[in-house]
Coordinates of C-alpha atoms in Angstrom, one line a residue:
X1474 CA 44.6 -8.6 -128.3
X1475 CA 42.3 -5.6 -128.1
X1476 CA 43.8 -2.2 -129.0
X1477 CA 44.6 0.1 -126.1
X1478 CA 41.7 2.4 -126.9
X1479 CA 39.3 -0.5 -126.9
X1480 CA 40.5 -1.7 -123.5
X1481 CA 40.1 1.8 -122.1
X1482 CA 36.6 2.0 -123.5
X1483 CA 35.7 -1.4 -121.9
X1484 CA 37.3 -0.4 -118.6
X1485 CA 35.5 3.0 -118.3
X1486 CA 32.5 2.5 -120.4
X1487 CA 31.0 -0.7 -119.1
X1488 CA 28.4 -0.3 -116.4
X1489 CA 30.4 -2.1 -113.7
X1490 CA 33.7 -0.7 -114.8
X1491 CA 32.4 2.8 -114.6
X1492 CA 31.0 2.1 -111.1
X1493 CA 34.4 0.8 -110.0
X1494 CA 36.4 3.7 -111.4
X1495 CA 34.0 6.4 -110.2
X1496 CA 35.1 8.2 -107.0
X1497 CA 33.4 6.9 -103.9
X1498 CA 33.6 7.3 -100.1
X1499 CA 36.5 4.9 -99.9
X1500 CA 38.4 6.8 -102.6
X1501 CA 37.8 10.3 -101.2
X1502 CA 41.4 10.4 -100.0
X1503 CA 42.6 9.7 -103.5
X1504 CA 41.2 13.0 -104.8
X1505 CA 42.5 13.9 -108.3
X1506 CA 45.1 11.1 -108.1
X1507 CA 42.4 8.6 -109.1
X1508 CA 42.4 9.7 -112.7
X1509 CA 46.2 9.3 -112.8
X1510 CA 45.9 5.8 -111.5
X1511 CA 43.3 4.9 -114.1
X1512 CA 45.6 6.1 -116.8
X1513 CA 48.5 4.2 -115.3
X1514 CA 46.6 1.0 -115.2
X1515 CA 45.6 1.3 -118.9
X1516 CA 49.2 2.3 -119.9
X1517 CA 50.7 -0.6 -118.0
X1518 CA 48.3 -3.2 -119.4
X1519 CA 50.6 -4.9 -121.9
X1520 CA 53.5 -5.0 -119.5
X1521 CA 51.4 -6.5 -116.7
X1522 CA 50.0 -9.2 -119.0
X1523 CA 53.6 -10.0 -120.2
X1524 CA 54.7 -10.2 -116.6
X1525 CA 52.0 -12.8 -115.9
X1526 CA 52.9 -14.7 -119.0
X1527 CA 56.6 -14.8 -117.9
X1528 CA 55.6 -16.0 -114.4
X1529 CA 53.5 -18.8 -115.8
X1530 CA 56.4 -19.9 -118.0
X1531 CA 58.3 -20.8 -114.7
X1532 CA 56.4 -23.7 -113.1
X1533 CA 57.6 -24.2 -109.5
X1534 CA 56.0 -27.5 -108.4
X1535 CA 56.6 -28.5 -104.8
X1536 CA 55.2 -32.0 -105.3
X1537 CA 58.0 -32.6 -107.8
X1538 CA 60.6 -30.4 -106.1
X1539 CA 60.8 -28.6 -109.4
X1540 CA 62.4 -25.1 -109.7
X1541 CA 61.7 -24.1 -106.1
X1542 CA 64.7 -21.9 -105.8
X1543 CA 64.0 -20.3 -109.2
X1544 CA 60.4 -19.8 -108.1
X1545 CA 61.5 -18.1 -104.9
X1546 CA 64.0 -15.9 -106.8
X1547 CA 61.3 -14.9 -109.3
X1548 CA 58.9 -14.0 -106.5
X1549 CA 61.6 -11.8 -104.9
X1550 CA 62.2 -10.1 -108.2
X1551 CA 58.4 -9.4 -108.7
X1552 CA 58.2 -7.9 -105.2
X1553 CA 61.2 -5.6 -105.7
X1554 CA 59.9 -4.4 -109.1
X1555 CA 56.5 -3.6 -107.5
X1556 CA 58.1 -1.3 -105.0
X1557 CA 58.8 -3.4 -101.8
X1558 CA 61.8 -1.8 -100.2
X1559 CA 62.9 -4.9 -98.2
X1560 CA 62.7 -8.3 -99.8
X1561 CA 64.2 -11.4 -98.2
X1562 CA 64.4 -15.1 -98.9
X1563 CA 63.2 -17.1 -95.8
X1564 CA 64.6 -20.6 -95.5
X1565 CA 62.4 -23.3 -94.1
X1566 CA 62.8 -27.1 -93.6
X1567 CA 61.2 -27.3 -97.1
X1568 CA 61.0 -24.8 -100.0
X1569 CA 62.0 -21.2 -99.2
X1570 CA 59.6 -18.4 -98.6
X1571 CA 59.7 -14.7 -99.2
X1572 CA 59.2 -11.8 -96.7
X1573 CA 58.8 -8.3 -98.0
X1574 CA 57.8 -4.9 -96.6
X1575 CA 56.7 -1.6 -98.2
X1576 CA 56.7 1.4 -95.9
X1577 CA 54.5 4.0 -97.4
X1578 CA 54.4 6.2 -94.2
X1579 CA 50.7 5.3 -93.9
X1580 CA 48.5 5.0 -90.9
X1581 CA 47.3 1.5 -91.7
X1582 CA 49.1 -1.7 -92.8
X1583 CA 47.8 -4.6 -94.9
X1584 CA 49.2 -8.1 -95.0
X1585 CA 49.4 -10.0 -98.3
X1586 CA 49.7 -13.8 -98.7
X1587 CA 51.1 -15.1 -101.9
X1588 CA 52.1 -18.5 -103.2
X1589 CA 54.5 -19.0 -106.0
X1590 CA 54.0 -22.8 -106.5
X1591 CA 51.5 -24.4 -108.8
X1592 CA 49.9 -27.8 -109.3
X1593 CA 51.3 -30.5 -111.6
X1594 CA 50.0 -30.7 -115.2
X1595 CA 50.0 -33.1 -118.2
X1596 CA 50.4 -31.1 -121.4
X1597 CA 48.5 -33.8 -123.3
X1598 CA 45.3 -32.9 -121.5
X1599 CA 45.5 -29.2 -122.5
X1600 CA 44.2 -27.5 -125.6
X1601 CA 46.8 -24.8 -125.2
X1602 CA 50.4 -25.4 -123.9
X1603 CA 50.2 -24.9 -120.1
X1604 CA 53.4 -22.9 -119.8
X1605 CA 52.9 -20.5 -122.8
X1606 CA 50.1 -18.3 -121.4
X1607 CA 48.4 -17.9 -124.7
X1608 CA 45.5 -15.6 -125.0
X1609 CA 42.5 -17.2 -126.7
X1610 CA 38.8 -16.4 -127.3
X1611 CA 36.4 -17.8 -124.8
X1612 CA 32.8 -17.4 -126.0
X1613 CA 30.6 -15.5 -123.6
X1614 CA 33.6 -14.3 -121.6
X1615 CA 36.1 -12.6 -123.9
X1616 CA 39.8 -13.1 -124.2
X1617 CA 41.4 -15.3 -121.6
X1618 CA 45.0 -16.4 -120.8
X1619 CA 45.4 -20.1 -120.6
X1620 CA 48.2 -21.5 -118.4
X1621 CA 49.0 -23.4 -115.2
X1622 CA 48.7 -20.9 -112.4
X1623 CA 46.6 -18.4 -114.4
X1624 CA 43.9 -18.3 -111.8
X1625 CA 45.5 -20.3 -108.9
X1626 CA 47.2 -18.0 -107.9
X1627 CA 49.6 -16.2 -110.2
X1628 CA 46.9 -14.3 -112.1
X1629 CA 45.2 -12.6 -109.2
X1630 CA 48.5 -12.0 -107.5
X1631 CA 49.9 -10.4 -110.6
X1632 CA 46.8 -8.1 -110.7
X1633 CA 47.7 -7.0 -107.1
X1634 CA 51.2 -6.3 -108.2
X1635 CA 49.9 -4.5 -111.3
X1636 CA 48.0 -2.2 -108.9
X1637 CA 51.3 -1.4 -107.1
X1638 CA 53.0 -0.7 -110.5
X1639 CA 50.2 1.7 -111.3
X1640 CA 51.0 3.7 -108.1
X1641 CA 54.7 3.8 -109.1
X1642 CA 53.8 4.9 -112.7
X1643 CA 51.5 7.6 -111.5
X1644 CA 54.1 8.8 -108.9
X1645 CA 51.6 8.2 -106.0
X1646 CA 52.4 6.6 -102.7
X1647 CA 50.0 3.7 -101.9
X1648 CA 47.6 4.6 -99.0
X1649 CA 48.6 1.7 -96.8
X1650 CA 51.9 0.0 -95.7
X1651 CA 52.3 -3.6 -97.0
X1652 CA 53.7 -6.8 -95.6
X1653 CA 54.1 -9.7 -98.0
X1654 CA 54.6 -13.3 -97.0
X1655 CA 54.9 -15.8 -99.8
X1656 CA 55.5 -19.6 -99.8
X1657 CA 56.3 -22.3 -102.3
X1658 CA 54.4 -25.2 -100.8
X1659 CA 50.7 -24.3 -100.7
X1660 CA 49.9 -27.0 -103.2
X1661 CA 51.2 -29.7 -100.9
X1662 CA 49.4 -28.4 -97.8
X1663 CA 51.8 -25.7 -96.6
X1664 CA 53.8 -28.0 -94.3
X1665 CA 56.4 -25.3 -93.5
X1666 CA 54.5 -22.0 -93.9
X1667 CA 54.2 -21.4 -90.1
X1668 CA 58.0 -21.4 -90.0
X1669 CA 58.0 -18.3 -92.2
X1670 CA 55.2 -16.4 -90.5
X1671 CA 56.3 -17.1 -86.9
X1672 CA 59.8 -16.0 -87.4
X1673 CA 60.2 -13.1 -84.9
X1674 CA 60.9 -10.3 -87.4
X1675 CA 58.1 -11.5 -89.8
X1676 CA 55.7 -11.8 -86.8
X1677 CA 56.6 -8.3 -85.6
X1678 CA 55.9 -6.9 -89.1
X1679 CA 52.5 -8.6 -89.3
X1680 CA 51.3 -7.5 -85.8
X1681 CA 50.3 -4.0 -86.9
X1682 CA 48.3 -5.2 -89.9
X1683 CA 44.6 -4.6 -90.0
X1684 CA 44.2 -7.9 -91.8
X1685 CA 45.6 -10.2 -94.5
X1686 CA 44.3 -11.1 -97.9
X1687 CA 45.0 -13.7 -100.5
X1688 CA 44.2 -12.2 -104.0
X1689 CA 41.3 -13.8 -105.8
X1690 CA 39.5 -13.7 -109.2
X1691 CA 36.2 -15.3 -108.3
X1692 CA 33.5 -13.2 -110.0
X1693 CA 30.7 -15.4 -111.5
X1694 CA 31.1 -15.5 -115.2
X1695 CA 27.4 -15.1 -115.6
X1696 CA 26.4 -12.2 -113.4
X1697 CA 29.7 -11.1 -111.9
X1698 CA 28.6 -11.9 -108.3
X1699 CA 31.1 -12.6 -105.6
X1700 CA 30.8 -14.5 -102.3
X1701 CA 32.7 -13.1 -99.4
X1702 CA 33.9 -16.0 -97.3
X1703 CA 34.3 -15.6 -93.5
X1704 CA 36.8 -18.5 -93.4
X1705 CA 37.9 -21.6 -95.1
X1706 CA 37.9 -25.3 -94.4
X1707 CA 41.2 -26.9 -93.2
X1708 CA 42.8 -29.7 -95.1
X1709 CA 45.0 -32.8 -94.6
X1710 CA 46.9 -34.2 -97.5
X1711 CA 48.1 -37.8 -97.1
X1712 CA 48.5 -41.2 -98.7
X1713 CA 47.6 -44.6 -97.5
X1714 CA 50.0 -47.4 -98.6
X1715 CA 49.2 -51.1 -98.4
X1716 CA 52.0 -53.5 -99.1
X1717 CA 52.6 -57.2 -98.9
X1718 CA 55.9 -56.4 -97.0
X1719 CA 54.2 -54.4 -94.2
X1720 CA 51.2 -56.7 -94.1
X1721 CA 53.1 -59.9 -93.9
X1722 CA 50.8 -61.4 -96.5
X1723 CA 50.6 -61.0 -100.3
X1724 CA 53.7 -60.4 -102.5
X1725 CA 56.6 -58.3 -101.5
X1726 CA 56.8 -57.3 -105.1
X1727 CA 54.7 -57.7 -108.2
X1728 CA 54.1 -61.3 -109.2
X1729 CA 52.1 -63.1 -112.0
X1730 CA 48.4 -62.8 -111.5
X1731 CA 47.8 -66.5 -111.8
X1732 CA 48.9 -66.7 -108.1
X1733 CA 45.9 -64.7 -107.0
X1734 CA 44.2 -68.1 -106.4
X1735 CA 46.6 -68.7 -103.4
X1736 CA 48.2 -65.3 -102.6
X1737 CA 46.5 -62.3 -100.9
X1738 CA 46.2 -58.9 -102.6
X1739 CA 47.4 -55.7 -101.0
X1740 CA 45.4 -53.8 -103.6
X1741 CA 42.1 -55.4 -102.5
X1742 CA 43.1 -54.8 -98.9
X1743 CA 43.5 -51.1 -99.5
X1744 CA 40.1 -51.0 -101.3
X1745 CA 38.5 -52.7 -98.3
X1746 CA 40.1 -50.3 -95.9
X1747 CA 39.0 -47.3 -98.0
X1748 CA 35.5 -48.5 -97.9
X1749 CA 35.4 -48.2 -94.1
X1750 CA 36.2 -44.5 -94.2
X1751 CA 32.9 -43.3 -95.7
X1752 CA 29.2 -44.3 -95.9
X1753 CA 28.3 -46.7 -98.8
X1754 CA 27.5 -43.8 -101.1
X1755 CA 31.0 -42.3 -100.5
X1756 CA 29.5 -39.0 -99.5
X1757 CA 29.8 -38.9 -95.6
X1758 CA 32.8 -39.6 -93.5
X1759 CA 32.5 -42.7 -91.3
X1760 CA 35.8 -42.5 -89.5
X1761 CA 35.3 -43.3 -85.8
X1762 CA 34.7 -40.0 -83.8
X1763 CA 35.0 -37.9 -87.0
X1764 CA 32.0 -35.7 -86.0
X1765 CA 32.7 -35.5 -82.3
X1766 CA 34.2 -32.0 -82.5
X1767 CA 32.3 -30.7 -85.5
X1768 CA 30.6 -27.4 -84.7
X1769 CA 27.1 -27.2 -86.2
X1770 CA 26.2 -24.2 -88.3
X1771 CA 25.1 -21.3 -86.1
X1772 CA 21.7 -19.5 -86.7
X1773 CA 23.7 -16.6 -88.2
X1774 CA 25.6 -18.9 -90.5
X1775 CA 22.4 -20.5 -91.7
X1776 CA 20.9 -17.0 -92.4
X1777 CA 24.0 -16.0 -94.4
X1778 CA 23.7 -19.2 -96.4
X1779 CA 20.0 -18.5 -97.1
X1780 CA 21.0 -15.0 -98.3
X1781 CA 23.7 -16.5 -100.5
X1782 CA 21.4 -19.1 -102.0
X1783 CA 19.0 -16.3 -103.0
X1784 CA 21.7 -14.5 -104.9
X1785 CA 23.4 -17.6 -106.5
X1786 CA 22.1 -20.0 -109.2
X1787 CA 22.2 -23.7 -108.7
X1788 CA 21.8 -24.3 -112.4
X1789 CA 24.7 -21.9 -113.3
X1790 CA 27.0 -23.5 -110.8
X1791 CA 26.2 -27.0 -111.9
X1792 CA 26.9 -25.9 -115.5
X1793 CA 30.3 -24.3 -114.6
X1794 CA 31.4 -27.6 -112.9
X1795 CA 30.0 -29.9 -115.6
X1796 CA 27.9 -31.7 -113.0
X1797 CA 24.3 -32.8 -113.4
X1798 CA 23.2 -33.0 -109.8
X1799 CA 24.3 -32.3 -106.3
X1800 CA 24.7 -35.0 -103.6
X1801 CA 21.3 -36.0 -102.1
X1802 CA 19.4 -34.0 -104.6
X1803 CA 18.3 -31.6 -101.8
X1804 CA 17.2 -28.0 -102.2
X1805 CA 19.8 -25.3 -103.1
X1806 CA 20.0 -23.8 -99.6
X1807 CA 20.5 -27.3 -98.1
X1808 CA 23.2 -28.0 -100.7
X1809 CA 25.0 -24.8 -99.7
X1810 CA 24.7 -25.6 -96.0
X1811 CA 26.3 -29.0 -96.7
X1812 CA 29.1 -27.4 -98.7
X1813 CA 29.9 -25.1 -95.7
X1814 CA 29.4 -27.6 -92.9
X1815 CA 30.3 -31.1 -94.1
X1816 CA 33.9 -32.4 -93.6
X1817 CA 35.0 -34.6 -96.4
X1818 CA 37.1 -37.7 -97.2
X1819 CA 38.2 -37.6 -100.8
X1820 CA 40.2 -39.9 -102.9
X1821 CA 42.5 -37.8 -105.1
X1822 CA 44.2 -40.8 -106.8
X1823 CA 44.3 -44.6 -106.5
X1824 CA 47.3 -46.4 -108.0
X1825 CA 48.5 -50.0 -108.0
X1826 CA 50.3 -52.2 -110.4
X1827 CA 50.2 -51.6 -114.1
X1828 CA 48.2 -48.6 -115.6
X1829 CA 49.6 -48.4 -119.1
X1830 CA 48.1 -49.4 -122.4
X1831 CA 46.5 -52.8 -122.7
X1832 CA 46.7 -55.3 -119.8
X1833 CA 49.5 -56.8 -117.8
X1834 CA 48.6 -59.8 -115.7
X1835 CA 50.3 -59.1 -112.4
X1836 CA 49.4 -59.3 -108.7
X1837 CA 50.7 -55.9 -107.3
X1838 CA 52.7 -56.0 -104.2
X1839 CA 51.8 -52.4 -103.3
X1840 CA 48.8 -50.1 -103.6
X1841 CA 48.6 -46.4 -102.8
X1842 CA 45.6 -44.1 -102.3
X1843 CA 46.1 -40.3 -102.2
X1844 CA 43.5 -38.6 -100.0
X1845 CA 42.6 -35.1 -98.9
X1846 CA 40.4 -34.5 -95.9
X1847 CA 38.6 -31.2 -95.6
X1848 CA 38.0 -30.0 -92.0
X1849 CA 35.5 -27.7 -90.5
X1850 CA 35.4 -25.9 -87.1
X1851 CA 36.2 -27.2 -84.5
X1852 CA 38.2 -30.0 -86.1
X1853 CA 42.0 -29.9 -86.0
X1854 CA 44.5 -31.6 -88.3
X1855 CA 46.3 -33.3 -85.4
X1856 CA 43.1 -34.8 -84.0
X1857 CA 41.8 -36.0 -87.4
X1858 CA 45.0 -37.7 -88.3
X1859 CA 45.0 -39.5 -85.0
X1860 CA 41.4 -40.6 -85.5
X1861 CA 42.1 -41.9 -89.0
X1862 CA 45.0 -44.0 -87.7
X1863 CA 43.0 -45.3 -84.8
X1864 CA 40.1 -46.2 -87.1
X1865 CA 42.3 -48.3 -89.4
X1866 CA 44.0 -50.0 -86.5
X1867 CA 40.8 -50.9 -84.8
X1868 CA 39.7 -52.8 -87.9
X1869 CA 42.9 -54.6 -88.4
X1870 CA 44.4 -52.3 -90.9
X1871 CA 47.2 -51.0 -88.7
X1872 CA 49.8 -52.1 -91.2
X1873 CA 48.5 -49.6 -93.8
X1874 CA 50.9 -46.7 -93.7
X1875 CA 49.4 -43.2 -93.2
X1876 CA 51.9 -40.8 -94.7
X1877 CA 50.9 -37.1 -94.1
X1878 CA 52.5 -34.6 -96.5
X1879 CA 50.8 -31.4 -95.3
X1880 CA 47.8 -29.7 -94.0
X1881 CA 46.4 -27.2 -91.5
X1882 CA 43.3 -26.3 -89.4
X1883 CA 40.2 -24.4 -90.6
X1884 CA 40.2 -20.6 -90.4
X1885 CA 37.5 -18.1 -89.4
X1886 CA 37.2 -14.3 -89.5
X1887 CA 34.5 -12.2 -87.9
X1888 CA 31.8 -10.7 -90.1
X1889 CA 32.2 -7.3 -88.4
X1890 CA 36.0 -7.2 -88.8
X1891 CA 37.5 -4.2 -90.6
X1892 CA 38.8 -6.5 -93.4
X1893 CA 35.5 -8.0 -94.2
X1894 CA 33.8 -4.5 -94.1
X1895 CA 36.4 -3.1 -96.5
X1896 CA 35.9 -6.0 -98.9
X1897 CA 32.2 -5.6 -98.8
X1898 CA 32.4 -1.8 -99.3
X1899 CA 34.7 -2.2 -102.3
X1900 CA 32.5 -4.8 -104.0
X1901 CA 29.3 -2.8 -103.4
X1902 CA 30.8 0.4 -104.7
X1903 CA 31.8 -1.5 -107.8
X1904 CA 28.2 -2.5 -108.4
X1905 CA 29.0 -6.2 -107.8
X1906 CA 26.3 -8.5 -106.4
X1907 CA 27.7 -9.7 -103.1
X1908 CA 26.8 -12.4 -100.7
X1909 CA 28.5 -13.4 -97.4
X1910 CA 29.2 -17.1 -96.9
X1911 CA 30.4 -18.8 -93.7
X1912 CA 33.5 -20.5 -95.2
X1913 CA 35.2 -21.4 -98.4
X1914 CA 34.8 -25.1 -99.2
X1915 CA 38.4 -25.1 -100.4
X1916 CA 41.4 -24.4 -98.2
X1917 CA 44.3 -22.0 -97.8
X1918 CA 46.6 -21.6 -94.9
X1919 CA 44.8 -18.6 -93.4
X1920 CA 44.8 -20.3 -90.0
X1921 CA 48.5 -19.2 -89.6
X1922 CA 47.2 -15.6 -89.6
X1923 CA 43.9 -16.0 -87.7
X1924 CA 45.3 -18.2 -84.9
X1925 CA 47.8 -17.2 -82.2
X1926 CA 50.3 -15.7 -82.2
X1927 CA 49.3 -13.6 -85.2
X1928 CA 45.6 -13.4 -84.5
X1929 CA 44.5 -11.2 -87.5
X1930 CA 41.4 -11.3 -89.7
X1931 CA 42.2 -12.9 -93.0
X1932 CA 40.3 -13.7 -96.2
X1933 CA 40.2 -13.5 -100.0
X1934 CA 39.6 -10.4 -102.1
X1935 CA 39.5 -9.7 -105.8
X1936 CA 37.5 -8.8 -108.9
X1937 CA 37.9 -10.5 -112.3
X1938 CA 37.3 -14.1 -113.2
X1939 CA 39.3 -17.3 -113.7
X1940 CA 38.6 -21.0 -113.6
X1941 CA 40.1 -24.4 -114.0
X1942 CA 42.3 -24.5 -110.9
X1943 CA 44.1 -27.8 -110.7
X1944 CA 42.6 -28.8 -114.0
X1945 CA 43.6 -28.7 -117.7
X1946 CA 43.0 -25.4 -119.5
X1947 CA 43.2 -23.2 -116.4
X1948 CA 42.5 -19.6 -117.4
X1949 CA 42.2 -16.0 -116.3
X1950 CA 40.0 -13.4 -118.0
X1951 CA 42.0 -10.7 -119.6
X1952 CA 39.6 -8.7 -121.8
X1953 CA 35.9 -9.1 -120.7
X1954 CA 33.0 -9.1 -123.2
X1955 CA 30.5 -9.2 -120.3
X1956 CA 30.0 -5.8 -118.7
X1957 CA 29.2 -7.5 -115.3
X1958 CA 32.6 -9.2 -115.1
X1959 CA 35.9 -7.4 -114.8
X1960 CA 38.8 -8.1 -117.1
X1961 CA 42.4 -7.8 -116.0
X1962 CA 42.5 -4.0 -115.8
X1963 CA 39.2 -3.9 -113.9
X1964 CA 40.6 -6.4 -111.4
X1965 CA 43.8 -4.2 -111.0
X1966 CA 41.6 -1.2 -110.4
X1967 CA 39.7 -3.2 -107.8
X1968 CA 42.9 -3.7 -105.8
X1969 CA 43.6 0.0 -105.9
X1970 CA 40.1 0.7 -104.6
X1971 CA 40.5 -1.8 -101.9
X1972 CA 43.8 -0.3 -100.6
X1973 CA 42.1 3.0 -100.3
X1974 CA 39.2 1.4 -98.4
X1975 CA 41.6 -0.4 -96.1
X1976 CA 43.3 3.0 -95.4
X1977 CA 40.1 4.2 -93.8
X1978 CA 39.4 1.3 -91.4

């Protein structure tokens, strides 16, 4: 790990870092306190990194019902240590959530959305143990921490907490009040998150907020650019189950494969049903009525995408994903329009029968496909699930079970909202190349905030870089070798800057 002096030099000496830490219009209220905060961030670096490593070592995995109470308790501890005066466990019909408030006697209040759960992992697929949070060299980037949750979402959330620790170390009151709501089921589609937010006391605390953010670390590793998203796609997570028992044909349990000559196969039945859900190339949903409520891109959204395309590199993004070409081989702008506007039907996993080493000649009695459906305005989760079931039943596949595990509607926030203006101002003052994009192609439960009864602007904010979410070798950049991309301390300083900017809205 770099020496303290080297980190301070990187933080203050690099072009972008200097731009971030230089006083600006949004930081005028900070006055001479800004230098104290910079020193506090640098002094707290090792403790903040250790805090993140300890958090990564506790994997709360909702899909496996693993350590959910421990994850909730740890989230509560982190909030208390960061200065939240009131921290409460919120029970739900699933995993518990956390509600915390910080009264800084400020004029404005900001909402924070955190998740303490992470995706599953297979250690055999990782080059570094997924729960150790090791710091390794990453050519072209610098030193990164590898671990499950490093970028999704513990890393960015820990940088937000590190900003609050900097205020405490410097003896400075944060410029806004804070309301934190955290859940432990984001990775299974947030099935009970609304129960947390819509509890009367939580709702009352959120009402005065100027907006809600989920911390992010999405700077491009090439040029440091950031896309500000004005929303996110919704999502439905579900599984389709075909079985001989429900079908009334095929085996009720696995039998010898020699009987395939005279016995129907639930696995083939599921494959045939899946084929009806999309066009032959697999790239466009073909569920009956799927596009009936889809709102086309507006002229303004198309203009925003054109501006984003001009600032982003197709080649760079293909390389980052390890992909050779986009669907349809269209132009870059058309590709980004599709990314924002196209709802999707995706197979996450397909399992039936024997999948171990070698062969095992059986005819499976059951087959399961795990799907996620991404939704765009004006689709809703309820309507889309109903259409999927009707589509299958119409084609004679009514026996295939549709088991929904979670999901939520799309979310949208106005471009001229105070939250988006504050994000843009913070990025621009930091010298970050910024574009505005209609909506994130991924999903987060922001609809709980943007829809009634909360009805607040909500979005993602953060500097720094991380990658590998849901995949092996997930990482967060700690010490950056690229002056255009913030390391951990720069990301922490970005949250400090953003709080002051929100205090002005």
